[in-house]
Amino acid sequence: MEKILVIGSAGQIGSELTIALRKNYGEENVFATDIKQAPKDVVEGGPFQILDVMNEKNLIHFVIRNKITQVYHLAAVLSGNAEKLPLQAWDINMRSVLNVLDLGREIGLKKIFWPSSIAVFGPTTPRVNTPQLTVMEPSTVYGISKQAGERWCEYYFNKYGLDVRSIRYPGLISYKTEAGGGTTDYAVEIFFDAVKNKKYECFLKEDASLPMMFMPDAIDSTIKLMEADADKLTIRSSYNLGGISFNPAEIAAEVKKHIPDFQITYKPDFRQKIAESWPASIDDSVARKDWDCKYEYDLPKMTKVMLEEVSKKLNK
Ligand code: AKB
């Protein structure tokens, strides 16, 4: 029986991945943890505990006590927040992934998932249809930590045979949790502000195109990668995942189809420079070949669902 630990189950990915994993593996077999209280459906839907992934001793005791076989480590400081506290963000992002990798080696975890990001690419990376293997000179603390994390994942696979798998997520859009300090989070905020106030002040320029994905597609892709036959996987750093590419003007136009008097204004801040250093679109042909990644939501379909669900969440 698989016993799965989700680290970061209060976060944007973790809160939804926990629910999906519980559906697949049984509620009592998916242990949700975070350093803060998780959403109600995570806390009440199966085992939940406050746990700090930076506390190596407590982490290993939890894993041994609960006979954990797989770990999804989703806790990290995202791009915007990491620029405000560079060394603390580096320490959290790196020490936490090394704690999990070395724990996996030491006790023989069956599988580990760790999220990388489009942030591993930098201003010298080809921006359109960015390849799986290319120039990577990230210029943000978050991107540097994700690039280093990818190198460590591949090291632990090659040196110890640890089955660690990873996806370079594009910007993720969801309605269950509020935005978490990322550069792509304008694409989450816009929906909440559109429903609340019919207007949004965007911190990126109108033409700042970025790769994005609706959370249900990201969750499906994550589980598909983790359940893929290990022999079929040719990438042990992290897989490109493309999704849908759009810019603030394009998503605003889609919102206006549902809320005709919605108004967007633009006031770029420090995150504009981060966005300009990232790809506009991603080539995920290797993920398609190795584990048949595919997604269901395009911009119109995602916008419709997001507005419906955010309206319900805000009782509008
Ligand atoms: C961020 O914007 O920092 C994240 C990411 C793209 O990894 N959402």
PDB file of C-alpha atoms and ligand atoms in Angstrom:
ATOM      1  CA  MET A   1       0.000   0.000   0.000  1.00  0.00           C
ATOM      2  CA  GLU A   2       1.402   3.393  -0.957  1.00  0.00           C
ATOM      3  CA  LYS A   3       1.723   5.902   1.885  1.00  0.00           C
ATOM      4  CA  ILE A   4       2.189   9.376   0.448  1.00  0.00           C
ATOM      5  CA  LEU A   5       3.478  12.507   2.185  1.00  0.00           C
ATOM      6  CA  VAL A   6       2.604  15.919   0.693  1.00  0.00           C
ATOM      7  CA  ILE A   7       4.865  18.692   1.984  1.00  0.00           C
ATOM      8  CA  GLY A   8       3.338  22.138   1.382  1.00  0.00           C
ATOM      9  CA  SER A   9      -0.305  20.983   1.391  1.00  0.00           C
ATOM     10  CA  ALA A  10      -1.521  24.491   2.263  1.00  0.00           C
ATOM     11  CA  GLY A  11      -0.050  25.942  -0.936  1.00  0.00           C
ATOM     12  CA  GLN A  12      -1.443  26.530  -4.418  1.00  0.00           C
ATOM     13  CA  ILE A  13      -0.316  23.146  -5.842  1.00  0.00           C
ATOM     14  CA  GLY A  14      -0.226  21.138  -2.596  1.00  0.00           C
ATOM     15  CA  SER A  15      -3.807  21.899  -1.563  1.00  0.00           C
ATOM     16  CA  GLU A  16      -5.182  20.555  -4.841  1.00  0.00           C
ATOM     17  CA  LEU A  17      -2.694  17.739  -5.319  1.00  0.00           C
ATOM     18  CA  THR A  18      -3.516  16.359  -1.857  1.00  0.00           C
ATOM     19  CA  ILE A  19      -7.213  16.066  -2.765  1.00  0.00           C
ATOM     20  CA  ALA A  20      -6.409  14.405  -6.113  1.00  0.00           C
ATOM     21  CA  LEU A  21      -3.962  11.933  -4.543  1.00  0.00           C
ATOM     22  CA  ARG A  22      -6.490  11.026  -1.828  1.00  0.00           C
ATOM     23  CA  LYS A  23      -9.023  10.184  -4.549  1.00  0.00           C
ATOM     24  CA  ASN A  24      -6.452   7.867  -6.190  1.00  0.00           C
ATOM     25  CA  TYR A  25      -4.785   6.272  -3.159  1.00  0.00           C
ATOM     26  CA  GLY A  26      -7.339   6.542  -0.345  1.00  0.00           C
ATOM     27  CA  GLU A  27      -7.798   9.401   2.096  1.00  0.00           C
ATOM     28  CA  GLU A  28      -6.038   7.657   4.967  1.00  0.00           C
ATOM     29  CA  ASN A  29      -2.936   6.974   2.802  1.00  0.00           C
ATOM     30  CA  VAL A  30      -2.129  10.591   1.882  1.00  0.00           C
ATOM     31  CA  PHE A  31      -0.572  12.611   4.722  1.00  0.00           C
ATOM     32  CA  ALA A  32      -0.843  16.374   4.265  1.00  0.00           C
ATOM     33  CA  THR A  33       1.674  18.606   6.041  1.00  0.00           C
ATOM     34  CA  ASP A  34       2.669  22.263   6.030  1.00  0.00           C
ATOM     35  CA  ILE A  35       4.108  24.873   8.384  1.00  0.00           C
ATOM     36  CA  LYS A  36       0.674  26.537   8.503  1.00  0.00           C
ATOM     37  CA  GLN A  37      -2.956  25.418   8.584  1.00  0.00           C
ATOM     38  CA  ALA A  38      -4.161  24.010   5.243  1.00  0.00           C
ATOM     39  CA  PRO A  39      -7.604  24.595   3.644  1.00  0.00           C
ATOM     40  CA  LYS A  40     -10.586  22.892   5.344  1.00  0.00           C
ATOM     41  CA  ASP A  41     -10.979  20.122   2.753  1.00  0.00           C
ATOM     42  CA  VAL A  42      -7.288  19.157   3.172  1.00  0.00           C
ATOM     43  CA  VAL A  43      -7.370  19.199   6.987  1.00  0.00           C
ATOM     44  CA  GLU A  44     -10.691  17.363   7.277  1.00  0.00           C
ATOM     45  CA  GLY A  45     -10.270  15.030   4.294  1.00  0.00           C
ATOM     46  CA  GLY A  46      -7.457  12.878   5.729  1.00  0.00           C
ATOM     47  CA  PRO A  47      -4.359  13.016   7.971  1.00  0.00           C
ATOM     48  CA  PHE A  48      -2.986  16.571   8.372  1.00  0.00           C
ATOM     49  CA  GLN A  49      -0.130  17.748  10.576  1.00  0.00           C
ATOM     50  CA  ILE A  50       1.923  20.905  11.000  1.00  0.00           C
ATOM     51  CA  LEU A  51       5.458  19.895   9.943  1.00  0.00           C
ATOM     52  CA  ASP A  52       8.492  22.005   9.011  1.00  0.00           C
ATOM     53  CA  VAL A  53      10.455  20.416   6.133  1.00  0.00           C
ATOM     54  CA  MET A  54      13.504  22.379   7.356  1.00  0.00           C
ATOM     55  CA  ASN A  55      13.529  20.289  10.565  1.00  0.00           C
ATOM     56  CA  GLU A  56      15.336  17.201   9.270  1.00  0.00           C
ATOM     57  CA  LYS A  57      14.879  15.192  12.510  1.00  0.00           C
ATOM     58  CA  ASN A  58      11.125  15.718  12.692  1.00  0.00           C
ATOM     59  CA  LEU A  59      10.807  15.005   8.971  1.00  0.00           C
ATOM     60  CA  ILE A  60      12.592  11.649   9.153  1.00  0.00           C
ATOM     61  CA  HIS A  61      10.656  10.639  12.292  1.00  0.00           C
ATOM     62  CA  PHE A  62       7.355  11.471  10.545  1.00  0.00           C
ATOM     63  CA  VAL A  63       8.314   9.463   7.442  1.00  0.00           C
ATOM     64  CA  ILE A  64       9.449   6.415   9.423  1.00  0.00           C
ATOM     65  CA  ARG A  65       6.524   6.527  11.904  1.00  0.00           C
ATOM     66  CA  ASN A  66       3.966   6.650   9.090  1.00  0.00           C
ATOM     67  CA  LYS A  67       5.792   4.201   6.795  1.00  0.00           C
ATOM     68  CA  ILE A  68       5.838   6.773   3.972  1.00  0.00           C
ATOM     69  CA  THR A  69       6.721   5.365   0.525  1.00  0.00           C
ATOM     70  CA  GLN A  70       6.432   8.508  -1.629  1.00  0.00           C
ATOM     71  CA  VAL A  71       7.047  12.211  -0.957  1.00  0.00           C
ATOM     72  CA  TYR A  72       5.708  15.181  -2.946  1.00  0.00           C
ATOM     73  CA  HIS A  73       7.791  18.168  -1.786  1.00  0.00           C
ATOM     74  CA  LEU A  74       5.975  21.317  -2.910  1.00  0.00           C
ATOM     75  CA  ALA A  75       7.075  23.894  -0.348  1.00  0.00           C
ATOM     76  CA  ALA A  76       9.139  26.795  -1.759  1.00  0.00           C
ATOM     77  CA  VAL A  77       9.501  30.582  -1.750  1.00  0.00           C
ATOM     78  CA  LEU A  78       8.274  31.808  -5.163  1.00  0.00           C
ATOM     79  CA  SER A  79       9.981  34.321  -7.474  1.00  0.00           C
ATOM     80  CA  GLY A  80       8.566  37.634  -6.288  1.00  0.00           C
ATOM     81  CA  ASN A  81       8.893  36.893  -2.566  1.00  0.00           C
ATOM     82  CA  ALA A  82      12.357  35.338  -3.006  1.00  0.00           C
ATOM     83  CA  GLU A  83      13.739  38.634  -4.393  1.00  0.00           C
ATOM     84  CA  LYS A  84      12.740  40.346  -1.136  1.00  0.00           C
ATOM     85  CA  LEU A  85      14.662  37.847   1.073  1.00  0.00           C
ATOM     86  CA  PRO A  86      17.312  36.307  -1.241  1.00  0.00           C
ATOM     87  CA  LEU A  87      19.452  34.337   1.228  1.00  0.00           C
ATOM     88  CA  GLN A  88      16.511  33.136   3.318  1.00  0.00           C
ATOM     89  CA  ALA A  89      14.707  32.012   0.144  1.00  0.00           C
ATOM     90  CA  TRP A  90      17.838  30.220  -1.115  1.00  0.00           C
ATOM     91  CA  ASP A  91      18.204  28.449   2.244  1.00  0.00           C
ATOM     92  CA  ILE A  92      14.546  27.371   2.376  1.00  0.00           C
ATOM     93  CA  ASN A  93      14.360  26.258  -1.261  1.00  0.00           C
ATOM     94  CA  MET A  94      17.684  24.388  -1.225  1.00  0.00           C
ATOM     95  CA  ARG A  95      17.951  22.931   2.282  1.00  0.00           C
ATOM     96  CA  SER A  96      14.402  21.609   2.071  1.00  0.00           C
ATOM     97  CA  VAL A  97      14.932  19.747  -1.209  1.00  0.00           C
ATOM     98  CA  LEU A  98      18.257  18.344   0.039  1.00  0.00           C
ATOM     99  CA  ASN A  99      16.561  17.187   3.264  1.00  0.00           C
ATOM    100  CA  VAL A 100      13.990  15.285   1.193  1.00  0.00           C
ATOM    101  CA  LEU A 101      16.478  13.838  -1.305  1.00  0.00           C
ATOM    102  CA  ASP A 102      18.862  12.599   1.382  1.00  0.00           C
ATOM    103  CA  LEU A 103      15.997  11.207   3.418  1.00  0.00           C
ATOM    104  CA  GLY A 104      14.902   9.340   0.291  1.00  0.00           C
ATOM    105  CA  ARG A 105      18.387   7.897  -0.153  1.00  0.00           C
ATOM    106  CA  GLU A 106      18.746   6.971   3.514  1.00  0.00           C
ATOM    107  CA  ILE A 107      15.446   5.142   4.012  1.00  0.00           C
ATOM    108  CA  GLY A 108      14.818   4.036   0.437  1.00  0.00           C
ATOM    109  CA  LEU A 109      11.768   6.074  -0.533  1.00  0.00           C
ATOM    110  CA  LYS A 110      10.071   4.559  -3.588  1.00  0.00           C
ATOM    111  CA  LYS A 111       9.462   7.877  -5.375  1.00  0.00           C
ATOM    112  CA  ILE A 112       9.880  11.617  -4.847  1.00  0.00           C
ATOM    113  CA  PHE A 113       8.247  14.508  -6.723  1.00  0.00           C
ATOM    114  CA  TRP A 114       9.793  17.968  -6.654  1.00  0.00           C
ATOM    115  CA  PRO A 115       8.530  20.954  -8.715  1.00  0.00           C
ATOM    116  CA  SER A 116      10.867  22.963 -10.880  1.00  0.00           C
ATOM    117  CA  SER A 117       9.726  25.949 -12.933  1.00  0.00           C
ATOM    118  CA  ILE A 118      10.055  28.003 -16.112  1.00  0.00           C
ATOM    119  CA  ALA A 119      12.121  30.189 -13.782  1.00  0.00           C
ATOM    120  CA  VAL A 120      15.161  27.947 -14.480  1.00  0.00           C
ATOM    121  CA  PHE A 121      15.422  29.741 -17.840  1.00  0.00           C
ATOM    122  CA  GLY A 122      16.968  33.191 -18.083  1.00  0.00           C
ATOM    123  CA  PRO A 123      17.418  36.198 -20.405  1.00  0.00           C
ATOM    124  CA  THR A 124      19.847  34.280 -22.675  1.00  0.00           C
ATOM    125  CA  THR A 125      17.463  31.348 -23.173  1.00  0.00           C
ATOM    126  CA  PRO A 126      15.572  31.224 -26.533  1.00  0.00           C
ATOM    127  CA  ARG A 127      12.199  32.700 -25.491  1.00  0.00           C
ATOM    128  CA  VAL A 128       9.866  31.122 -28.060  1.00  0.00           C
ATOM    129  CA  ASN A 129       9.167  27.382 -27.907  1.00  0.00           C
ATOM    130  CA  THR A 130      11.978  26.995 -25.347  1.00  0.00           C
ATOM    131  CA  PRO A 131      13.573  23.539 -25.768  1.00  0.00           C
ATOM    132  CA  GLN A 132      14.016  20.912 -23.037  1.00  0.00           C
ATOM    133  CA  LEU A 133      17.808  21.199 -23.295  1.00  0.00           C
ATOM    134  CA  THR A 134      19.062  24.773 -23.807  1.00  0.00           C
ATOM    135  CA  VAL A 135      20.990  27.683 -22.313  1.00  0.00           C
ATOM    136  CA  MET A 136      19.899  28.239 -18.712  1.00  0.00           C
ATOM    137  CA  GLU A 137      21.240  31.345 -16.931  1.00  0.00           C
ATOM    138  CA  PRO A 138      18.449  32.200 -14.467  1.00  0.00           C
ATOM    139  CA  SER A 139      18.661  35.736 -13.065  1.00  0.00           C
ATOM    140  CA  THR A 140      16.354  35.314 -10.040  1.00  0.00           C
ATOM    141  CA  VAL A 141      16.992  33.704  -6.641  1.00  0.00           C
ATOM    142  CA  TYR A 142      14.016  31.424  -7.229  1.00  0.00           C
ATOM    143  CA  GLY A 143      15.303  30.417 -10.685  1.00  0.00           C
ATOM    144  CA  ILE A 144      18.837  29.782  -9.411  1.00  0.00           C
ATOM    145  CA  SER A 145      17.424  27.590  -6.619  1.00  0.00           C
ATOM    146  CA  LYS A 146      15.273  25.662  -9.105  1.00  0.00           C
ATOM    147  CA  GLN A 147      18.223  25.132 -11.452  1.00  0.00           C
ATOM    148  CA  ALA A 148      20.392  23.899  -8.552  1.00  0.00           C
ATOM    149  CA  GLY A 149      17.540  21.682  -7.359  1.00  0.00           C
ATOM    150  CA  GLU A 150      17.294  20.075 -10.805  1.00  0.00           C
ATOM    151  CA  ARG A 151      21.010  19.294 -10.714  1.00  0.00           C
ATOM    152  CA  TRP A 152      20.652  17.669  -7.271  1.00  0.00           C
ATOM    153  CA  CYS A 153      17.645  15.594  -8.397  1.00  0.00           C
ATOM    154  CA  GLU A 154      19.626  14.232 -11.337  1.00  0.00           C
ATOM    155  CA  TYR A 155      22.666  13.627  -9.051  1.00  0.00           C
ATOM    156  CA  TYR A 156      20.629  11.572  -6.577  1.00  0.00           C
ATOM    157  CA  PHE A 157      19.116   9.555  -9.445  1.00  0.00           C
ATOM    158  CA  ASN A 158      22.476   8.852 -11.094  1.00  0.00           C
ATOM    159  CA  LYS A 159      24.491   8.245  -7.913  1.00  0.00           C
ATOM    160  CA  TYR A 160      21.956   6.484  -5.681  1.00  0.00           C
ATOM    161  CA  GLY A 161      19.240   5.332  -8.093  1.00  0.00           C
ATOM    162  CA  LEU A 162      16.665   7.481  -6.259  1.00  0.00           C
ATOM    163  CA  ASP A 163      13.467   7.682  -8.356  1.00  0.00           C
ATOM    164  CA  VAL A 164      12.941  11.445  -8.150  1.00  0.00           C
ATOM    165  CA  ARG A 165      10.753  13.053 -10.814  1.00  0.00           C
ATOM    166  CA  SER A 166      10.148  16.716 -11.622  1.00  0.00           C
ATOM    167  CA  ILE A 167       8.198  19.129 -13.847  1.00  0.00           C
ATOM    168  CA  ARG A 168       9.151  22.673 -14.848  1.00  0.00           C
ATOM    169  CA  TYR A 169       5.726  24.159 -14.140  1.00  0.00           C
ATOM    170  CA  PRO A 170       4.593  27.206 -16.109  1.00  0.00           C
ATOM    171  CA  GLY A 171       2.543  29.813 -14.242  1.00  0.00           C
ATOM    172  CA  LEU A 172      -0.283  27.945 -12.504  1.00  0.00           C
ATOM    173  CA  ILE A 173      -3.800  29.320 -12.252  1.00  0.00           C
ATOM    174  CA  SER A 174      -6.252  28.148  -9.616  1.00  0.00           C
ATOM    175  CA  TYR A 175      -9.189  29.401  -7.581  1.00  0.00           C
ATOM    176  CA  LYS A 176      -8.788  27.363  -4.375  1.00  0.00           C
ATOM    177  CA  THR A 177      -5.981  29.440  -2.861  1.00  0.00           C
ATOM    178  CA  GLU A 178      -5.083  33.113  -3.213  1.00  0.00           C
ATOM    179  CA  ALA A 179      -1.915  34.113  -5.135  1.00  0.00           C
ATOM    180  CA  GLY A 180       1.377  33.238  -3.412  1.00  0.00           C
ATOM    181  CA  GLY A 181       3.986  35.838  -4.366  1.00  0.00           C
ATOM    182  CA  GLY A 182       4.807  34.617  -7.858  1.00  0.00           C
ATOM    183  CA  THR A 183       5.441  36.672 -10.999  1.00  0.00           C
ATOM    184  CA  THR A 184       2.737  34.764 -12.893  1.00  0.00           C
ATOM    185  CA  ASP A 185       0.222  35.329 -10.089  1.00  0.00           C
ATOM    186  CA  TYR A 186      -1.266  38.327 -11.886  1.00  0.00           C
ATOM    187  CA  ALA A 187      -3.187  35.652 -13.820  1.00  0.00           C
ATOM    188  CA  VAL A 188      -4.783  34.529 -10.532  1.00  0.00           C
ATOM    189  CA  GLU A 189      -5.338  37.994  -9.025  1.00  0.00           C
ATOM    190  CA  ILE A 190      -7.091  39.267 -12.171  1.00  0.00           C
ATOM    191  CA  PHE A 191     -10.000  36.847 -11.662  1.00  0.00           C
ATOM    192  CA  PHE A 192     -10.520  37.703  -7.979  1.00  0.00           C
ATOM    193  CA  ASP A 193     -10.331  41.467  -8.654  1.00  0.00           C
ATOM    194  CA  ALA A 194     -12.567  41.203 -11.718  1.00  0.00           C
ATOM    195  CA  VAL A 195     -15.289  39.464  -9.676  1.00  0.00           C
ATOM    196  CA  LYS A 196     -14.842  41.722  -6.613  1.00  0.00           C
ATOM    197  CA  ASN A 197     -14.325  45.134  -8.261  1.00  0.00           C
ATOM    198  CA  LYS A 198     -14.646  44.714 -12.070  1.00  0.00           C
ATOM    199  CA  LYS A 199     -11.146  46.190 -12.372  1.00  0.00           C
ATOM    200  CA  TYR A 200      -7.524  45.079 -11.969  1.00  0.00           C
ATOM    201  CA  GLU A 201      -4.196  46.907 -11.781  1.00  0.00           C
ATOM    202  CA  CYS A 202      -1.660  44.550 -13.404  1.00  0.00           C
ATOM    203  CA  PHE A 203       1.967  44.497 -12.192  1.00  0.00           C
ATOM    204  CA  LEU A 204       3.188  43.356 -15.626  1.00  0.00           C
ATOM    205  CA  LYS A 205       3.066  45.119 -19.023  1.00  0.00           C
ATOM    206  CA  GLU A 206       0.158  44.265 -21.319  1.00  0.00           C
ATOM    207  CA  ASP A 207       2.380  42.347 -23.791  1.00  0.00           C
ATOM    208  CA  ALA A 208       4.292  40.241 -21.190  1.00  0.00           C
ATOM    209  CA  SER A 209       3.606  36.791 -22.659  1.00  0.00           C
ATOM    210  CA  LEU A 210       4.257  33.820 -20.355  1.00  0.00           C
ATOM    211  CA  PRO A 211       3.517  30.079 -20.384  1.00  0.00           C
ATOM    212  CA  MET A 212       0.586  29.265 -18.085  1.00  0.00           C
ATOM    213  CA  MET A 213      -1.581  26.275 -17.139  1.00  0.00           C
ATOM    214  CA  PHE A 214      -4.908  25.734 -15.392  1.00  0.00           C
ATOM    215  CA  MET A 215      -4.352  23.812 -12.150  1.00  0.00           C
ATOM    216  CA  PRO A 216      -6.451  20.727 -13.059  1.00  0.00           C
ATOM    217  CA  ASP A 217      -4.145  20.121 -16.044  1.00  0.00           C
ATOM    218  CA  ALA A 218      -1.042  20.591 -13.858  1.00  0.00           C
ATOM    219  CA  ILE A 219      -2.360  18.110 -11.271  1.00  0.00           C
ATOM    220  CA  ASP A 220      -3.211  15.535 -13.962  1.00  0.00           C
ATOM    221  CA  SER A 221       0.260  15.949 -15.526  1.00  0.00           C
ATOM    222  CA  THR A 222       1.977  15.528 -12.150  1.00  0.00           C
ATOM    223  CA  ILE A 223       0.146  12.296 -11.337  1.00  0.00           C
ATOM    224  CA  LYS A 224       0.675  11.022 -14.893  1.00  0.00           C
ATOM    225  CA  LEU A 225       4.446  11.574 -14.604  1.00  0.00           C
ATOM    226  CA  MET A 226       4.582   9.906 -11.179  1.00  0.00           C
ATOM    227  CA  GLU A 227       2.658   6.873 -12.424  1.00  0.00           C
ATOM    228  CA  ALA A 228       4.654   6.541 -15.665  1.00  0.00           C
ATOM    229  CA  ASP A 229       6.914   3.543 -16.241  1.00  0.00           C
ATOM    230  CA  ALA A 230      10.376   4.534 -14.931  1.00  0.00           C
ATOM    231  CA  ASP A 231      12.033   2.915 -17.943  1.00  0.00           C
ATOM    232  CA  LYS A 232      10.281   5.363 -20.266  1.00  0.00           C
ATOM    233  CA  LEU A 233      11.664   8.477 -18.525  1.00  0.00           C
ATOM    234  CA  THR A 234      14.646  10.049 -20.298  1.00  0.00           C
ATOM    235  CA  ILE A 235      14.822  13.227 -18.178  1.00  0.00           C
ATOM    236  CA  ARG A 236      15.854  13.170 -14.515  1.00  0.00           C
ATOM    237  CA  SER A 237      16.477  16.895 -14.069  1.00  0.00           C
ATOM    238  CA  SER A 238      12.988  18.230 -14.809  1.00  0.00           C
ATOM    239  CA  TYR A 239      10.489  18.012 -17.692  1.00  0.00           C
ATOM    240  CA  ASN A 240       9.383  21.065 -19.674  1.00  0.00           C
ATOM    241  CA  LEU A 241       5.611  21.518 -19.523  1.00  0.00           C
ATOM    242  CA  GLY A 242       4.099  24.076 -21.881  1.00  0.00           C
ATOM    243  CA  GLY A 243       0.437  24.732 -21.273  1.00  0.00           C
ATOM    244  CA  ILE A 244      -1.113  27.867 -22.789  1.00  0.00           C
ATOM    245  CA  SER A 245       0.821  31.075 -23.476  1.00  0.00           C
ATOM    246  CA  PHE A 246      -0.839  34.457 -23.183  1.00  0.00           C
ATOM    247  CA  ASN A 247      -0.221  38.011 -21.986  1.00  0.00           C
ATOM    248  CA  PRO A 248      -2.202  40.287 -19.629  1.00  0.00           C
ATOM    249  CA  ALA A 249      -4.038  42.034 -22.503  1.00  0.00           C
ATOM    250  CA  GLU A 250      -5.209  38.684 -23.888  1.00  0.00           C
ATOM    251  CA  ILE A 251      -6.518  37.339 -20.582  1.00  0.00           C
ATOM    252  CA  ALA A 252      -8.189  40.703 -19.878  1.00  0.00           C
ATOM    253  CA  ALA A 253      -9.983  40.529 -23.239  1.00  0.00           C
ATOM    254  CA  GLU A 254     -11.220  37.025 -22.325  1.00  0.00           C
ATOM    255  CA  VAL A 255     -12.490  38.262 -18.932  1.00  0.00           C
ATOM    256  CA  LYS A 256     -14.321  41.156 -20.655  1.00  0.00           C
ATOM    257  CA  LYS A 257     -16.331  38.625 -22.682  1.00  0.00           C
ATOM    258  CA  HIS A 258     -17.947  37.609 -19.356  1.00  0.00           C
ATOM    259  CA  ILE A 259     -17.749  40.950 -17.485  1.00  0.00           C
ATOM    260  CA  PRO A 260     -18.181  43.613 -20.229  1.00  0.00           C
ATOM    261  CA  ASP A 261     -17.386  46.604 -17.997  1.00  0.00           C
ATOM    262  CA  PHE A 262     -14.202  45.021 -16.587  1.00  0.00           C
ATOM    263  CA  GLN A 263     -11.261  47.457 -16.787  1.00  0.00           C
ATOM    264  CA  ILE A 264      -7.532  46.609 -16.608  1.00  0.00           C
ATOM    265  CA  THR A 265      -4.751  49.144 -15.959  1.00  0.00           C
ATOM    266  CA  TYR A 266      -0.989  48.485 -16.037  1.00  0.00           C
ATOM    267  CA  LYS A 267       1.559  49.484 -13.385  1.00  0.00           C
ATOM    268  CA  PRO A 268       4.649  47.287 -13.964  1.00  0.00           C
ATOM    269  CA  ASP A 269       6.795  46.655 -10.879  1.00  0.00           C
ATOM    270  CA  PHE A 270      10.036  44.661 -10.266  1.00  0.00           C
ATOM    271  CA  ARG A 271       8.309  41.508 -11.505  1.00  0.00           C
ATOM    272  CA  GLN A 272       8.211  42.863 -15.082  1.00  0.00           C
ATOM    273  CA  LYS A 273      11.981  42.324 -15.330  1.00  0.00           C
ATOM    274  CA  ILE A 274      11.561  38.774 -14.021  1.00  0.00           C
ATOM    275  CA  ALA A 275       8.842  38.072 -16.603  1.00  0.00           C
ATOM    276  CA  GLU A 276      11.056  39.414 -19.410  1.00  0.00           C
ATOM    277  CA  SER A 277      13.772  36.912 -18.397  1.00  0.00           C
ATOM    278  CA  TRP A 278      11.438  33.931 -18.729  1.00  0.00           C
ATOM    279  CA  PRO A 279      10.189  32.105 -21.864  1.00  0.00           C
ATOM    280  CA  ALA A 280       7.101  33.239 -23.751  1.00  0.00           C
ATOM    281  CA  SER A 281       6.290  29.637 -24.731  1.00  0.00           C
ATOM    282  CA  ILE A 282       7.657  26.150 -24.019  1.00  0.00           C
ATOM    283  CA  ASP A 283       8.425  23.066 -26.145  1.00  0.00           C
ATOM    284  CA  ASP A 284       7.184  20.072 -24.128  1.00  0.00           C
ATOM    285  CA  SER A 285       7.628  17.468 -26.880  1.00  0.00           C
ATOM    286  CA  VAL A 286       9.916  15.339 -24.668  1.00  0.00           C
ATOM    287  CA  ALA A 287       7.218  15.059 -21.961  1.00  0.00           C
ATOM    288  CA  ARG A 288       4.673  14.171 -24.652  1.00  0.00           C
ATOM    289  CA  LYS A 289       6.963  11.429 -25.983  1.00  0.00           C
ATOM    290  CA  ASP A 290       8.065  10.006 -22.604  1.00  0.00           C
ATOM    291  CA  TRP A 291       4.791  10.059 -20.655  1.00  0.00           C
ATOM    292  CA  ASP A 292       2.066  11.299 -23.041  1.00  0.00           C
ATOM    293  CA  CYS A 293       1.485  14.644 -21.304  1.00  0.00           C
ATOM    294  CA  LYS A 294      -1.555  16.499 -22.634  1.00  0.00           C
ATOM    295  CA  TYR A 295      -3.926  19.155 -21.299  1.00  0.00           C
ATOM    296  CA  GLU A 296      -7.588  20.043 -21.614  1.00  0.00           C
ATOM    297  CA  TYR A 297      -7.901  23.769 -20.897  1.00  0.00           C
ATOM    298  CA  ASP A 298      -7.285  26.615 -23.308  1.00  0.00           C
ATOM    299  CA  LEU A 299      -7.646  30.301 -22.320  1.00  0.00           C
ATOM    300  CA  PRO A 300     -11.412  30.631 -23.032  1.00  0.00           C
ATOM    301  CA  LYS A 301     -12.293  27.397 -21.229  1.00  0.00           C
ATOM    302  CA  MET A 302     -10.103  28.231 -18.210  1.00  0.00           C
ATOM    303  CA  THR A 303     -11.494  31.794 -17.972  1.00  0.00           C
ATOM    304  CA  LYS A 304     -15.086  30.544 -17.917  1.00  0.00           C
ATOM    305  CA  VAL A 305     -14.394  28.031 -15.123  1.00  0.00           C
ATOM    306  CA  MET A 306     -12.237  30.446 -13.111  1.00  0.00           C
ATOM    307  CA  LEU A 307     -14.897  33.184 -13.128  1.00  0.00           C
ATOM    308  CA  GLU A 308     -17.626  30.708 -12.176  1.00  0.00           C
ATOM    309  CA  GLU A 309     -15.605  29.216  -9.310  1.00  0.00           C
ATOM    310  CA  VAL A 310     -14.216  32.545  -7.998  1.00  0.00           C
ATOM    311  CA  SER A 311     -17.766  33.975  -8.015  1.00  0.00           C
ATOM    312  CA  LYS A 312     -18.935  30.981  -5.943  1.00  0.00           C
ATOM    313  CA  LYS A 313     -15.949  31.318  -3.573  1.00  0.00           C
ATOM    314  CA  LEU A 314     -16.669  35.054  -3.055  1.00  0.00           C
ATOM    315  CA  ASN A 315     -20.447  34.451  -2.876  1.00  0.00           C
ATOM    316  CA  LYS A 316     -21.014  36.881  -5.713  1.00  0.00           C
TER     317      LYS A 316
HETATM  318  C1  AKB B   1       6.299  32.223  -9.980  1.00  0.00           C
HETATM  319  O1  AKB B   1       5.743  33.056 -10.699  1.00  0.00           O
HETATM  320  O2  AKB B   1       7.220  32.489  -9.222  1.00  0.00           O
HETATM  321  C2  AKB B   1       5.819  30.784 -10.066  1.00  0.00           C
HETATM  322  C3  AKB B   1       6.525  30.057 -11.150  1.00  0.00           C
HETATM  323  C4  AKB B   1       6.382  30.456 -12.542  1.00  0.00           C
HETATM  324  O3  AKB B   1       7.245  29.103 -10.871  1.00  0.00           O
HETATM  325  N1  AKB B   1       4.388  30.777 -10.297  1.00  0.00           N
END
